[in-house]
Amino acid sequence: MAMLSAAILLAPAFSTVSAQDSEEPKFKFTPTGRILADGAVYAPDGDGFADGVAIPDVRIGAKVSYGKWSGKIDIGYGFGKLSMKDVFIQYGFNPENYVKVGYFVHQFGLNAATSSSMKPSMEVSSCDTYFNATGRNLGIQYVHDKDAFFAGVSVMAGTSISTPASDYGKVSVGATTRLVWRPYHEEGRVVQVGMSGWYQSAMHKKLTDDEGNPYVSPGFFDFSCQFPTRVSKVNMLGANVSDAKGLVKLSPEILLSKDRFALEGQYYYMNVDRKDGLHSYSAQGAYGLLRALICGDSSYAYSHGDAGLAKPGGKTLECVLGYSYTNGYDSKSQIFGGISNDYSVTLNYYLNKYITCRLRYSYTNVWGSDVMHKRHENIIQARIMFKF
């Protein structure tokens, strides 16, 4: 009788569990978008720089999820051109492990933790742009994110999402990894160090000779970056590396945070191996940011999925001092990409989860570049961003 009574009491619990187990996953659709409105003043102006305003980036897209599956598509519009941004499918084995396939920014260094519009210094560091460290690539990525360790591993194809592989003649392939150790990673206290590596075979183009016969160009890589502003677009560094076989990139990183203050930095080293006895091309760079919460939030939070600091909360004012150095000048290979220094101070006001206002002053100095004579530029910029 006792056993029968127990079975009767437990029956509702068992039926509830069975019902929950048999429930179908729910499909969720979330629209996404962003609008950036920028204004900038330059000194000296002219020679490519003109004071003005612009809407450099408008995006519309959507996120979807169904059980352990999720996906995203993002389309951008800026200066009269449409372009594909994130386009991927993701499968989560559990909260700590997932795999992603598509076109997106792969894990390489601390800068991969934030999108271009969410950089605390308002603009991406010049060195990160020059080394193509956080551009989008077609590929597959596996991420492990648990406790003190974070690891991202990717295999990529160096092709554009809008260009078929046949137009290249020979497709570039590569692999990246980001390994992070973070003994402390809670709100108000973060200690994190990491190392990223990247190997990629040379790029190629499908060309036609004078007689109309198609052929595949020798391997090459192009590196470039503009002055850190979007209202006026002016090239400042650039290098074309011909007869390339492949490249290696290495990037150690550091992230420290205590209550209202945070320090982050990253170093870049790159070597491009070349054919026919030509000297390899080497370049290096680094950036550092000193961040402080002036009012609002009293400490920085941590973002697990990105292995970086989370966006501060609403009604928070932040001050960011930044420095970026890029050296693409290599006399041994006779490739003169140029050298630049960029000093900046940025005020970020996170009004709420949707609206962020930024004000930035920067001083940029460049020399030794084949695409820009020696010059400096003072830039004052303001931005209002609406993001959902």
PDB file of C-alpha atoms in Angstrom, residues 135-320:
ATOM      1  CA  GLY A 135      38.149  41.531 -40.980  1.00  0.00           C
ATOM      2  CA  ARG A 136      35.402  39.096 -41.930  1.00  0.00           C
ATOM      3  CA  ASN A 137      36.325  35.791 -43.540  1.00  0.00           C
ATOM      4  CA  LEU A 138      34.468  32.744 -44.820  1.00  0.00           C
ATOM      5  CA  GLY A 139      35.166  29.762 -42.611  1.00  0.00           C
ATOM      6  CA  ILE A 140      34.310  27.536 -39.687  1.00  0.00           C
ATOM      7  CA  GLN A 141      35.157  28.282 -36.042  1.00  0.00           C
ATOM      8  CA  TYR A 142      35.068  26.268 -32.829  1.00  0.00           C
ATOM      9  CA  VAL A 143      34.987  28.073 -29.467  1.00  0.00           C
ATOM     10  CA  HIS A 144      35.514  26.683 -25.970  1.00  0.00           C
ATOM     11  CA  ASP A 145      34.622  29.099 -23.171  1.00  0.00           C
ATOM     12  CA  LYS A 146      34.747  27.732 -19.623  1.00  0.00           C
ATOM     13  CA  ASP A 147      36.211  28.795 -16.297  1.00  0.00           C
ATOM     14  CA  ALA A 148      39.738  30.200 -16.673  1.00  0.00           C
ATOM     15  CA  PHE A 149      40.212  29.179 -20.296  1.00  0.00           C
ATOM     16  CA  PHE A 150      38.950  30.488 -23.620  1.00  0.00           C
ATOM     17  CA  ALA A 151      39.972  29.075 -26.999  1.00  0.00           C
ATOM     18  CA  GLY A 152      38.884  29.838 -30.544  1.00  0.00           C
ATOM     19  CA  VAL A 153      40.127  27.851 -33.552  1.00  0.00           C
ATOM     20  CA  SER A 154      39.189  28.600 -37.171  1.00  0.00           C
ATOM     21  CA  VAL A 155      39.812  27.332 -40.683  1.00  0.00           C
ATOM     22  CA  MET A 156      39.168  29.973 -43.346  1.00  0.00           C
ATOM     23  CA  ALA A 157      39.106  30.602 -47.070  1.00  0.00           C
ATOM     24  CA  GLY A 158      40.497  33.932 -48.237  1.00  0.00           C
ATOM     25  CA  THR A 159      37.592  34.674 -50.582  1.00  0.00           C
ATOM     26  CA  SER A 160      34.935  37.346 -50.573  1.00  0.00           C
ATOM     27  CA  ILE A 161      31.326  36.460 -49.892  1.00  0.00           C
ATOM     28  CA  SER A 162      30.386  38.299 -53.117  1.00  0.00           C
ATOM     29  CA  THR A 163      33.020  36.709 -55.390  1.00  0.00           C
ATOM     30  CA  PRO A 164      33.052  33.065 -56.559  1.00  0.00           C
ATOM     31  CA  ALA A 165      36.223  31.046 -56.036  1.00  0.00           C
ATOM     32  CA  SER A 166      36.627  30.658 -59.815  1.00  0.00           C
ATOM     33  CA  ASP A 167      37.398  34.384 -60.099  1.00  0.00           C
ATOM     34  CA  TYR A 168      40.516  33.881 -57.988  1.00  0.00           C
ATOM     35  CA  GLY A 169      41.932  30.992 -59.956  1.00  0.00           C
ATOM     36  CA  LYS A 170      43.553  29.688 -56.784  1.00  0.00           C
ATOM     37  CA  VAL A 171      41.952  30.115 -53.375  1.00  0.00           C
ATOM     38  CA  SER A 172      43.868  31.302 -50.328  1.00  0.00           C
ATOM     39  CA  VAL A 173      43.364  29.167 -47.207  1.00  0.00           C
ATOM     40  CA  GLY A 174      44.296  29.838 -43.615  1.00  0.00           C
ATOM     41  CA  ALA A 175      43.859  28.991 -39.943  1.00  0.00           C
ATOM     42  CA  THR A 176      43.711  31.074 -36.774  1.00  0.00           C
ATOM     43  CA  THR A 177      43.656  30.430 -33.061  1.00  0.00           C
ATOM     44  CA  ARG A 178      43.125  32.574 -29.970  1.00  0.00           C
ATOM     45  CA  LEU A 179      44.093  31.112 -26.599  1.00  0.00           C
ATOM     46  CA  VAL A 180      43.216  33.005 -23.417  1.00  0.00           C
ATOM     47  CA  TRP A 181      43.944  32.396 -19.741  1.00  0.00           C
ATOM     48  CA  ARG A 182      41.888  34.455 -17.275  1.00  0.00           C
ATOM     49  CA  PRO A 183      42.379  33.486 -13.610  1.00  0.00           C
ATOM     50  CA  TYR A 184      40.036  36.344 -12.616  1.00  0.00           C
ATOM     51  CA  HIS A 185      37.100  37.343 -14.792  1.00  0.00           C
ATOM     52  CA  GLU A 186      34.273  38.606 -12.654  1.00  0.00           C
ATOM     53  CA  GLU A 187      32.718  42.052 -12.396  1.00  0.00           C
ATOM     54  CA  GLY A 188      35.187  44.524 -10.939  1.00  0.00           C
ATOM     55  CA  ARG A 189      38.222  42.245 -11.284  1.00  0.00           C
ATOM     56  CA  VAL A 190      39.701  40.886 -14.526  1.00  0.00           C
ATOM     57  CA  VAL A 191      43.180  39.502 -15.166  1.00  0.00           C
ATOM     58  CA  GLN A 192      43.577  38.054 -18.655  1.00  0.00           C
ATOM     59  CA  VAL A 193      46.450  37.232 -20.992  1.00  0.00           C
ATOM     60  CA  GLY A 194      46.304  35.563 -24.368  1.00  0.00           C
ATOM     61  CA  MET A 195      48.085  34.659 -27.578  1.00  0.00           C
ATOM     62  CA  SER A 196      46.732  34.496 -31.118  1.00  0.00           C
ATOM     63  CA  GLY A 197      48.280  32.944 -34.219  1.00  0.00           C
ATOM     64  CA  TRP A 198      47.377  33.083 -37.904  1.00  0.00           C
ATOM     65  CA  TYR A 199      48.727  31.361 -41.012  1.00  0.00           C
ATOM     66  CA  GLN A 200      47.424  32.046 -44.517  1.00  0.00           C
ATOM     67  CA  SER A 201      48.555  31.082 -48.012  1.00  0.00           C
ATOM     68  CA  ALA A 202      48.969  33.794 -50.649  1.00  0.00           C
ATOM     69  CA  MET A 203      46.120  35.531 -52.443  1.00  0.00           C
ATOM     70  CA  HIS A 204      45.743  35.227 -56.233  1.00  0.00           C
ATOM     71  CA  LYS A 205      43.869  36.913 -59.065  1.00  0.00           C
ATOM     72  CA  LYS A 206      42.546  35.488 -62.321  1.00  0.00           C
ATOM     73  CA  LEU A 207      43.883  37.735 -65.088  1.00  0.00           C
ATOM     74  CA  THR A 208      43.973  37.844 -68.892  1.00  0.00           C
ATOM     75  CA  ASP A 209      47.111  38.408 -71.004  1.00  0.00           C
ATOM     76  CA  ASP A 210      47.375  40.584 -74.125  1.00  0.00           C
ATOM     77  CA  GLU A 211      46.134  37.721 -76.313  1.00  0.00           C
ATOM     78  CA  GLY A 212      43.067  37.105 -74.196  1.00  0.00           C
ATOM     79  CA  ASN A 213      44.359  33.966 -72.502  1.00  0.00           C
ATOM     80  CA  PRO A 214      43.469  33.595 -68.813  1.00  0.00           C
ATOM     81  CA  TYR A 215      46.158  33.004 -66.221  1.00  0.00           C
ATOM     82  CA  VAL A 216      46.537  33.098 -62.440  1.00  0.00           C
ATOM     83  CA  SER A 217      48.673  35.874 -60.970  1.00  0.00           C
ATOM     84  CA  PRO A 218      51.633  35.182 -58.663  1.00  0.00           C
ATOM     85  CA  GLY A 219      50.830  35.209 -54.964  1.00  0.00           C
ATOM     86  CA  PHE A 220      50.385  38.561 -53.260  1.00  0.00           C
ATOM     87  CA  PHE A 221      49.052  40.365 -50.187  1.00  0.00           C
ATOM     88  CA  ASP A 222      47.747  43.919 -49.866  1.00  0.00           C
ATOM     89  CA  PHE A 223      47.864  45.863 -46.593  1.00  0.00           C
ATOM     90  CA  SER A 224      46.411  49.310 -46.008  1.00  0.00           C
ATOM     91  CA  CYS A 225      44.629  51.597 -43.582  1.00  0.00           C
ATOM     92  CA  GLN A 226      43.113  55.053 -43.580  1.00  0.00           C
ATOM     93  CA  PHE A 227      43.265  57.893 -41.087  1.00  0.00           C
ATOM     94  CA  PRO A 228      41.004  57.027 -38.116  1.00  0.00           C
ATOM     95  CA  THR A 229      37.876  58.824 -39.293  1.00  0.00           C
ATOM     96  CA  ARG A 230      34.873  57.966 -41.480  1.00  0.00           C
ATOM     97  CA  VAL A 231      33.636  61.397 -42.567  1.00  0.00           C
ATOM     98  CA  SER A 232      36.657  61.875 -44.830  1.00  0.00           C
ATOM     99  CA  LYS A 233      38.417  58.778 -46.125  1.00  0.00           C
ATOM    100  CA  VAL A 234      42.136  59.350 -46.693  1.00  0.00           C
ATOM    101  CA  ASN A 235      44.704  56.562 -47.102  1.00  0.00           C
ATOM    102  CA  MET A 236      47.763  56.834 -44.871  1.00  0.00           C
ATOM    103  CA  LEU A 237      49.489  53.420 -44.962  1.00  0.00           C
ATOM    104  CA  GLY A 238      49.720  50.896 -47.785  1.00  0.00           C
ATOM    105  CA  ALA A 239      51.892  48.064 -49.059  1.00  0.00           C
ATOM    106  CA  ASN A 240      51.602  45.562 -51.907  1.00  0.00           C
ATOM    107  CA  VAL A 241      53.675  42.437 -51.289  1.00  0.00           C
ATOM    108  CA  SER A 242      54.319  40.570 -54.545  1.00  0.00           C
ATOM    109  CA  ASP A 243      55.597  37.016 -55.128  1.00  0.00           C
ATOM    110  CA  ALA A 244      54.231  35.938 -51.755  1.00  0.00           C
ATOM    111  CA  LYS A 245      54.037  32.343 -50.548  1.00  0.00           C
ATOM    112  CA  GLY A 246      52.256  32.798 -47.228  1.00  0.00           C
ATOM    113  CA  LEU A 247      52.152  34.833 -44.047  1.00  0.00           C
ATOM    114  CA  VAL A 248      52.320  34.339 -40.302  1.00  0.00           C
ATOM    115  CA  LYS A 249      50.762  36.680 -37.742  1.00  0.00           C
ATOM    116  CA  LEU A 250      51.273  36.564 -33.972  1.00  0.00           C
ATOM    117  CA  SER A 251      49.494  38.710 -31.404  1.00  0.00           C
ATOM    118  CA  PRO A 252      49.824  38.571 -27.601  1.00  0.00           C
ATOM    119  CA  GLU A 253      47.159  40.423 -25.607  1.00  0.00           C
ATOM    120  CA  ILE A 254      46.532  41.637 -22.077  1.00  0.00           C
ATOM    121  CA  LEU A 255      43.417  42.802 -20.229  1.00  0.00           C
ATOM    122  CA  LEU A 256      43.369  44.099 -16.659  1.00  0.00           C
ATOM    123  CA  SER A 257      40.417  45.578 -14.801  1.00  0.00           C
ATOM    124  CA  LYS A 258      39.836  46.716 -11.238  1.00  0.00           C
ATOM    125  CA  ASP A 259      36.558  48.426 -10.303  1.00  0.00           C
ATOM    126  CA  ARG A 260      36.335  51.667 -12.371  1.00  0.00           C
ATOM    127  CA  PHE A 261      39.609  51.234 -14.269  1.00  0.00           C
ATOM    128  CA  ALA A 262      40.737  48.955 -17.088  1.00  0.00           C
ATOM    129  CA  LEU A 263      43.810  48.516 -19.238  1.00  0.00           C
ATOM    130  CA  GLU A 264      43.891  46.590 -22.506  1.00  0.00           C
ATOM    131  CA  GLY A 265      46.572  46.150 -25.129  1.00  0.00           C
ATOM    132  CA  GLN A 266      47.705  44.038 -28.036  1.00  0.00           C
ATOM    133  CA  TYR A 267      50.918  43.606 -30.039  1.00  0.00           C
ATOM    134  CA  TYR A 268      51.050  42.505 -33.681  1.00  0.00           C
ATOM    135  CA  TYR A 269      53.873  40.868 -35.602  1.00  0.00           C
ATOM    136  CA  MET A 270      53.631  39.727 -39.212  1.00  0.00           C
ATOM    137  CA  ASN A 271      56.044  38.076 -41.637  1.00  0.00           C
ATOM    138  CA  VAL A 272      55.263  37.398 -45.316  1.00  0.00           C
ATOM    139  CA  ASP A 273      57.437  34.728 -46.925  1.00  0.00           C
ATOM    140  CA  ARG A 274      58.272  35.374 -50.615  1.00  0.00           C
ATOM    141  CA  LYS A 275      59.450  33.380 -53.632  1.00  0.00           C
ATOM    142  CA  ASP A 276      62.557  33.462 -55.833  1.00  0.00           C
ATOM    143  CA  GLY A 277      64.928  34.491 -53.064  1.00  0.00           C
ATOM    144  CA  LEU A 278      63.141  37.782 -52.398  1.00  0.00           C
ATOM    145  CA  HIS A 279      63.480  39.078 -48.856  1.00  0.00           C
ATOM    146  CA  SER A 280      60.432  38.449 -46.675  1.00  0.00           C
ATOM    147  CA  TYR A 281      58.286  41.406 -45.607  1.00  0.00           C
ATOM    148  CA  SER A 282      57.977  42.083 -41.867  1.00  0.00           C
ATOM    149  CA  ALA A 283      55.749  44.546 -40.029  1.00  0.00           C
ATOM    150  CA  GLN A 284      54.703  45.181 -36.450  1.00  0.00           C
ATOM    151  CA  GLY A 285      52.413  47.332 -34.360  1.00  0.00           C
ATOM    152  CA  ALA A 286      50.678  47.745 -31.023  1.00  0.00           C
ATOM    153  CA  TYR A 287      47.808  49.551 -29.342  1.00  0.00           C
ATOM    154  CA  GLY A 288      46.877  50.286 -25.748  1.00  0.00           C
ATOM    155  CA  LEU A 289      43.778  51.696 -24.039  1.00  0.00           C
ATOM    156  CA  LEU A 290      43.412  53.066 -20.517  1.00  0.00           C
ATOM    157  CA  ARG A 291      39.719  53.142 -19.616  1.00  0.00           C
ATOM    158  CA  ALA A 292      37.918  54.734 -16.682  1.00  0.00           C
ATOM    159  CA  LEU A 293      34.248  54.907 -15.641  1.00  0.00           C
ATOM    160  CA  ILE A 294      33.584  58.469 -14.517  1.00  0.00           C
ATOM    161  CA  CYS A 295      29.965  58.108 -13.423  1.00  0.00           C
ATOM    162  CA  GLY A 296      27.191  55.564 -13.667  1.00  0.00           C
ATOM    163  CA  ASP A 297      28.564  52.023 -13.404  1.00  0.00           C
ATOM    164  CA  SER A 298      31.142  51.634 -10.649  1.00  0.00           C
ATOM    165  CA  SER A 299      32.967  48.652 -12.195  1.00  0.00           C
ATOM    166  CA  TYR A 300      33.523  46.923 -15.533  1.00  0.00           C
ATOM    167  CA  ALA A 301      31.645  43.699 -16.235  1.00  0.00           C
ATOM    168  CA  TYR A 302      33.014  40.756 -18.224  1.00  0.00           C
ATOM    169  CA  SER A 303      31.602  39.259 -21.426  1.00  0.00           C
ATOM    170  CA  HIS A 304      32.210  35.501 -21.548  1.00  0.00           C
ATOM    171  CA  GLY A 305      31.272  34.822 -25.145  1.00  0.00           C
ATOM    172  CA  ASP A 306      33.769  37.421 -26.404  1.00  0.00           C
ATOM    173  CA  ALA A 307      36.512  37.112 -23.756  1.00  0.00           C
ATOM    174  CA  GLY A 308      36.514  40.866 -23.233  1.00  0.00           C
ATOM    175  CA  LEU A 309      34.883  43.638 -21.234  1.00  0.00           C
ATOM    176  CA  ALA A 310      31.130  44.045 -21.523  1.00  0.00           C
ATOM    177  CA  LYS A 311      29.461  47.241 -22.668  1.00  0.00           C
ATOM    178  CA  PRO A 312      28.842  49.551 -19.679  1.00  0.00           C
ATOM    179  CA  GLY A 313      25.277  50.075 -18.511  1.00  0.00           C
ATOM    180  CA  GLY A 314      22.907  52.966 -19.125  1.00  0.00           C
ATOM    181  CA  LYS A 315      23.713  56.515 -17.986  1.00  0.00           C
ATOM    182  CA  THR A 316      27.418  55.680 -17.709  1.00  0.00           C
ATOM    183  CA  LEU A 317      30.167  58.080 -18.778  1.00  0.00           C
ATOM    184  CA  GLU A 318      33.537  56.603 -19.744  1.00  0.00           C
ATOM    185  CA  CYS A 319      36.895  58.203 -20.607  1.00  0.00           C
ATOM    186  CA  VAL A 320      39.382  56.310 -22.800  1.00  0.00           C
TER     187      VAL A 320
END
